């Protein structure tokens, strides 16, 4: 069964439902042991790391239903962040983490530029006031 062809899923739709229903479509499929649906949902960007309010994941639901092979498949599924980048499916939690990382990197870049500016300015002032005033002008050209 190909969900993408039979049912037009948006990439974000496969991760919806935790707040409204308490579980995602992946969790429901895992709890019933439906390996074909689980594989299709994962291929369409379902996030196996999502948790219910009780803290259960889709692999927990599969284990609870006695589907240990399915739980292992979900646990061993390739890195979700890479899939999210490829499909454009970024959950709110992942987006928040990415925004925090970008903020830290941006602030670090600003601090580095400020430090370079201060050091260059200090050296320029020092050079003009003390050292370079006695040098011939042709030696000051950079």
Coordinates of C-alpha atoms in Angstrom, one line a residue:
X1 CA 0.0 0.0 0.0
X2 CA 1.4 3.4 -1.0
X3 CA -0.2 6.1 1.2
X4 CA 1.2 8.9 -0.9
X5 CA -0.7 7.7 -3.9
X6 CA -3.9 6.5 -2.4
X7 CA -4.2 9.2 0.2
X8 CA -2.6 12.6 -0.6
X9 CA -0.7 13.2 2.7
X10 CA 1.0 16.4 3.4
X11 CA 4.4 15.8 5.1
X12 CA 3.2 17.5 8.3
X13 CA -0.1 15.5 8.4
X14 CA 1.8 12.3 9.5
X15 CA 2.9 14.0 12.7
X16 CA -0.4 15.6 13.7
X17 CA -2.7 14.2 16.3
X18 CA -0.8 14.1 19.6
X19 CA -2.5 17.2 21.0
X20 CA -6.0 16.4 19.6
X21 CA -6.2 12.6 19.8
X22 CA -3.4 11.7 22.1
X23 CA -1.5 9.8 19.4
X24 CA -0.1 10.1 15.9
X25 CA -1.1 7.9 13.0
X26 CA 2.3 6.1 13.4
X27 CA 1.4 5.3 17.0
X28 CA -2.0 3.8 16.0
X29 CA -0.4 1.7 13.2
X30 CA 2.3 0.5 15.5
X31 CA -0.2 -0.4 18.3
X32 CA -2.1 -2.6 15.8
X33 CA 1.2 -4.1 14.4
X34 CA 0.6 -3.0 10.9
X35 CA 4.1 -3.0 9.5
X36 CA 3.1 -1.8 6.0
X37 CA 1.4 1.3 7.3
X38 CA 4.3 1.9 9.7
X39 CA 6.8 1.7 6.9
X40 CA 4.7 4.0 4.6
X41 CA 4.3 6.6 7.4
X42 CA 8.0 6.6 8.2
X43 CA 8.8 7.0 4.5
X44 CA 6.4 10.0 4.4
X45 CA 8.2 11.7 7.3
X46 CA 6.4 10.4 10.4
X47 CA 8.5 11.2 13.5
X48 CA 9.0 8.1 15.7
X49 CA 10.4 10.3 18.5
X50 CA 7.0 12.0 19.2
X51 CA 5.5 11.1 22.5
X52 CA 2.0 11.0 23.9
X53 CA 1.1 12.9 27.1
X54 CA 2.0 9.7 29.0
X55 CA 5.4 9.7 27.4
X56 CA 4.9 6.7 25.0
X57 CA 6.4 6.6 21.5
X58 CA 5.2 4.5 18.6
X59 CA 7.9 1.8 19.4
X60 CA 6.5 1.7 23.0
X61 CA 3.0 1.1 21.6
X62 CA 4.3 -1.7 19.3
X63 CA 6.1 -3.4 22.2
X64 CA 3.0 -3.1 24.4
X65 CA 1.0 -4.9 21.7
X66 CA 3.6 -7.7 21.5
X67 CA 5.1 -6.5 18.2
X68 CA 8.8 -6.5 19.2
X69 CA 10.1 -6.8 15.6
X70 CA 8.0 -3.7 14.6
X71 CA 9.3 -1.8 17.7
X72 CA 12.9 -2.6 16.6
X73 CA 12.1 -1.4 13.0
X74 CA 10.8 1.9 14.4
X75 CA 13.7 2.3 16.8
X76 CA 16.3 1.5 14.1
X77 CA 14.7 3.8 11.5
X78 CA 17.3 6.2 9.9
X79 CA 18.0 9.5 11.5
X80 CA 14.8 11.5 11.5
X81 CA 16.6 14.9 11.3
X82 CA 18.1 13.9 7.9
X83 CA 14.7 12.8 6.7
X84 CA 13.2 16.1 7.9
X85 CA 15.7 18.0 5.9
X86 CA 15.1 16.0 2.8
X87 CA 11.3 16.1 2.9
X88 CA 10.9 19.5 4.4
X89 CA 9.1 18.0 7.4
X90 CA 10.3 19.8 10.5
X91 CA 8.3 19.4 13.7
X92 CA 7.7 22.3 16.0
X93 CA 10.1 20.8 18.5
X94 CA 12.9 20.3 16.0
X95 CA 12.3 23.8 14.6
X96 CA 12.7 25.3 18.1
X97 CA 16.0 23.4 18.6
X98 CA 17.3 24.5 15.2
X99 CA 16.3 28.1 15.9
X100 CA 18.2 28.0 19.3
X101 CA 21.3 26.6 17.5
X102 CA 21.1 29.3 14.9
X103 CA 20.7 32.0 17.5
X104 CA 23.8 30.8 19.4
X105 CA 25.8 30.6 16.2
X106 CA 24.7 34.1 15.1
X107 CA 25.6 35.6 18.5
X108 CA 29.0 33.9 18.4
X109 CA 29.6 35.3 15.0
X110 CA 28.6 38.8 16.2
X111 CA 31.0 38.5 19.2
X112 CA 33.8 37.4 17.0
X113 CA 33.3 40.3 14.5
X114 CA 33.2 42.7 17.5
X115 CA 36.4 41.3 18.9
X116 CA 38.2 41.6 15.6
X117 CA 36.9 45.1 15.2
X118 CA 38.2 46.1 18.6
X119 CA 41.6 44.5 18.1
X120 CA 42.1 46.0 14.7
X121 CA 40.9 49.4 16.0
X122 CA 43.3 49.2 18.9
X123 CA 46.2 48.2 16.7
X124 CA 45.4 51.0 14.2
X125 CA 45.2 53.7 17.0
X126 CA 48.4 52.3 18.6
X127 CA 50.2 52.3 15.3
X128 CA 49.2 55.8 14.4
X129 CA 50.0 57.3 17.8
X130 CA 53.3 55.5 18.7
X131 CA 55.0 53.2 16.3
X132 CA 54.1 54.2 12.8
X133 CA 54.5 58.0 13.1
X134 CA 58.2 57.7 12.8
X135 CA 58.1 55.3 9.8
X136 CA 58.3 56.6 6.2
X137 CA 54.9 56.8 4.5
X138 CA 55.7 54.1 1.9
X139 CA 56.1 51.5 4.7
X140 CA 52.6 52.2 6.0
X141 CA 50.9 51.1 2.7
X142 CA 49.1 47.7 3.1

